[in-house]
Amino acid sequence: MGNQTEIREFVFLGFSHFPRPHALFFLVFLTMYVSTLFGNGLILATAFLDSSLDTPMYYFIRHLSFLDMCYTSVTLPHMLKNLLAESKAISFEGCLVQLYFLVAFVGVECLLLAVMAYDRYLAICRPLTYNLLMNRTLCAQLVAASWACGLLNSVLHTAMTSVVPFCASHKLDHLFCDVPQLLKLSCADTLTNQITLLLVTMLLGVSPFFCIVVSYVHIVAAVLRIRTSQGRHKAFSTCASHLTVVTLFYSTCMFNYNRPSSKHPAYIDTLASVLYNVVTPMLNPIIYCLRNKEMKVALKLALSPKKSLFP
């Protein structure tokens, strides 16, 4: 603890790998941030106000949009500030706060995507009992469980990271505070932290992904049993948006957290973090708008000057 108190702030070096001036990067990230807030906010409001979207699937989509807005807002405002300010520093306490909410929101999203896959499994494989099984109480319980697990998981990581002695350096070669990059700065043995990170990643990352895969194996088998091509297209179209979001989120997130720790250029970490923390939340509303017929109809109605959903 004595060594830890020597460092009371961290300095981000993530943007130092790219040429100055950073005004262009600021405009790009600001545009992406505004697009993320606007797109997810529009889906959130539309799904909430349109009674035709009062279904379990859109109940989960609302929470997914809210999550995307939250965990992007944890990092992007500070990244935008760092692009213009001379000082790229963040306090030790501010770093832990950023770490807590980032890990929490990402963990909740992993579980929520698995819940959404289970919802699609019941809708396609057990349509006759879907409304009975996926009732409002179960939807609320599944979402609450996802939030509880994500928040508790973040408490564990934040607590373990906060007691690591950071005496090796205060320069964080990243865009924001994250567990793997912080552990690199420790001058003590972090094997326990690394093992915990791996185990929890397996539990909250790989296990939900496995549940998603199993759900879609059953979904594909059920869809293939439908005799008409129109029926198969209609059944699978309800899953296309979710499957695209899952692929995008897990491919970028797993690459960021589970790739080998061999030597690689530092800008690879920067690009990987931008993909899952900035690009994915921005693309999610676009995916749901372009691939979901009901959402497109609801958005057209909401934005229509004659028949607007919004007061």
Coordinates of C-alpha atoms in Angstrom, one line a residue, residues 103-214:
V103 CA -16.5 -3.6 -16.6
A104 CA -20.1 -3.6 -15.1
F105 CA -21.8 -2.5 -18.3
V106 CA -19.8 -4.8 -20.6
G107 CA -20.6 -7.7 -18.2
V108 CA -24.3 -6.9 -18.2
E109 CA -24.4 -6.7 -22.0
C110 CA -22.8 -10.2 -22.3
L111 CA -25.5 -11.7 -20.1
L112 CA -28.3 -9.6 -21.8
L113 CA -27.3 -10.9 -25.2
A114 CA -27.7 -14.4 -23.9
V115 CA -31.1 -13.6 -22.5
M116 CA -32.2 -12.2 -25.9
A117 CA -31.0 -15.4 -27.6
Y118 CA -33.1 -17.5 -25.1
D119 CA -36.1 -15.3 -25.9
R120 CA -35.7 -16.0 -29.6
Y121 CA -35.3 -19.7 -28.9
L122 CA -38.6 -19.8 -27.0
A123 CA -40.3 -17.7 -29.7
I124 CA -39.3 -20.0 -32.6
C125 CA -38.9 -23.4 -31.0
R126 CA -41.8 -23.2 -28.5
P127 CA -44.3 -20.7 -30.1
L128 CA -47.4 -22.1 -28.5
T129 CA -46.2 -21.6 -25.0
Y130 CA -44.0 -18.5 -25.6
N131 CA -46.4 -15.9 -24.2
L132 CA -46.9 -18.1 -21.1
L133 CA -43.2 -18.7 -20.5
M134 CA -41.8 -15.3 -21.4
N135 CA -44.1 -13.2 -19.3
R136 CA -43.4 -9.7 -17.8
T137 CA -42.2 -11.2 -14.5
L138 CA -39.6 -13.5 -16.1
C139 CA -38.4 -10.7 -18.4
A140 CA -37.9 -8.4 -15.4
Q141 CA -36.2 -11.1 -13.5
L142 CA -33.8 -12.0 -16.3
V143 CA -32.8 -8.3 -16.8
A144 CA -32.4 -7.8 -13.0
A145 CA -30.2 -10.9 -12.8
S146 CA -28.0 -9.7 -15.7
W147 CA -27.5 -6.3 -13.9
A148 CA -26.8 -7.9 -10.6
C149 CA -24.2 -10.3 -11.9
G150 CA -22.5 -7.5 -14.0
L151 CA -22.4 -5.1 -11.0
L152 CA -21.1 -7.7 -8.6
N153 CA -18.5 -8.9 -11.1
S154 CA -17.3 -5.3 -11.4
V155 CA -17.0 -4.9 -7.7
L156 CA -14.7 -7.9 -7.6
H157 CA -12.4 -6.6 -10.4
T158 CA -12.3 -3.1 -9.1
A159 CA -11.6 -4.2 -5.5
M160 CA -8.7 -6.5 -6.6
T161 CA -7.2 -3.8 -9.0
S162 CA -7.4 -1.1 -6.3
V163 CA -5.0 -2.9 -4.0
V164 CA -2.4 -3.7 -6.7
P165 CA 0.8 -1.6 -6.1
F166 CA 1.2 0.7 -9.1
C167 CA 4.8 1.7 -8.7
A168 CA 6.3 0.7 -12.1
S169 CA 4.9 3.6 -14.1
H170 CA 2.0 6.0 -14.2
K171 CA 1.8 6.0 -18.0
L172 CA -1.2 4.0 -19.3
D173 CA -0.7 3.0 -22.9
H174 CA -4.4 3.0 -23.6
L175 CA -7.4 5.2 -24.1
F176 CA -9.2 4.5 -20.8
C177 CA -8.8 2.5 -17.6
D178 CA -9.2 -1.2 -18.1
V179 CA -8.0 -4.2 -16.1
P180 CA -5.4 -5.8 -18.5
Q181 CA -3.7 -2.4 -19.1
L182 CA -3.6 -1.5 -15.4
L183 CA -2.1 -4.8 -14.4
K184 CA 0.7 -4.2 -16.8
L185 CA 1.8 -1.2 -14.7
S186 CA 2.1 -3.2 -11.4
C187 CA 5.5 -3.9 -10.0
A188 CA 4.0 -6.9 -8.0
D189 CA 2.9 -10.4 -9.0
T190 CA -0.5 -10.1 -10.6
L191 CA -1.0 -13.8 -11.3
T192 CA -4.1 -13.9 -9.0
N193 CA -5.7 -11.0 -10.7
Q194 CA -5.0 -12.5 -14.1
I195 CA -6.4 -15.9 -13.1
T196 CA -9.5 -14.2 -11.7
L197 CA -9.9 -12.2 -14.9
L198 CA -9.6 -15.3 -17.0
L199 CA -12.1 -17.3 -14.8
V200 CA -14.7 -14.5 -14.7
T201 CA -14.3 -14.0 -18.4
M202 CA -15.1 -17.7 -18.9
L203 CA -18.1 -17.4 -16.6
L204 CA -19.6 -14.2 -17.8
G205 CA -18.2 -14.1 -21.3
V206 CA -17.8 -17.6 -22.7
S207 CA -20.7 -19.2 -20.9
P208 CA -23.3 -16.7 -22.2
F209 CA -21.7 -17.1 -25.7
F210 CA -22.1 -20.9 -25.4
C211 CA -25.7 -20.5 -24.4
I212 CA -26.2 -18.2 -27.5
V213 CA -24.7 -20.9 -29.7
V214 CA -26.8 -23.6 -28.3

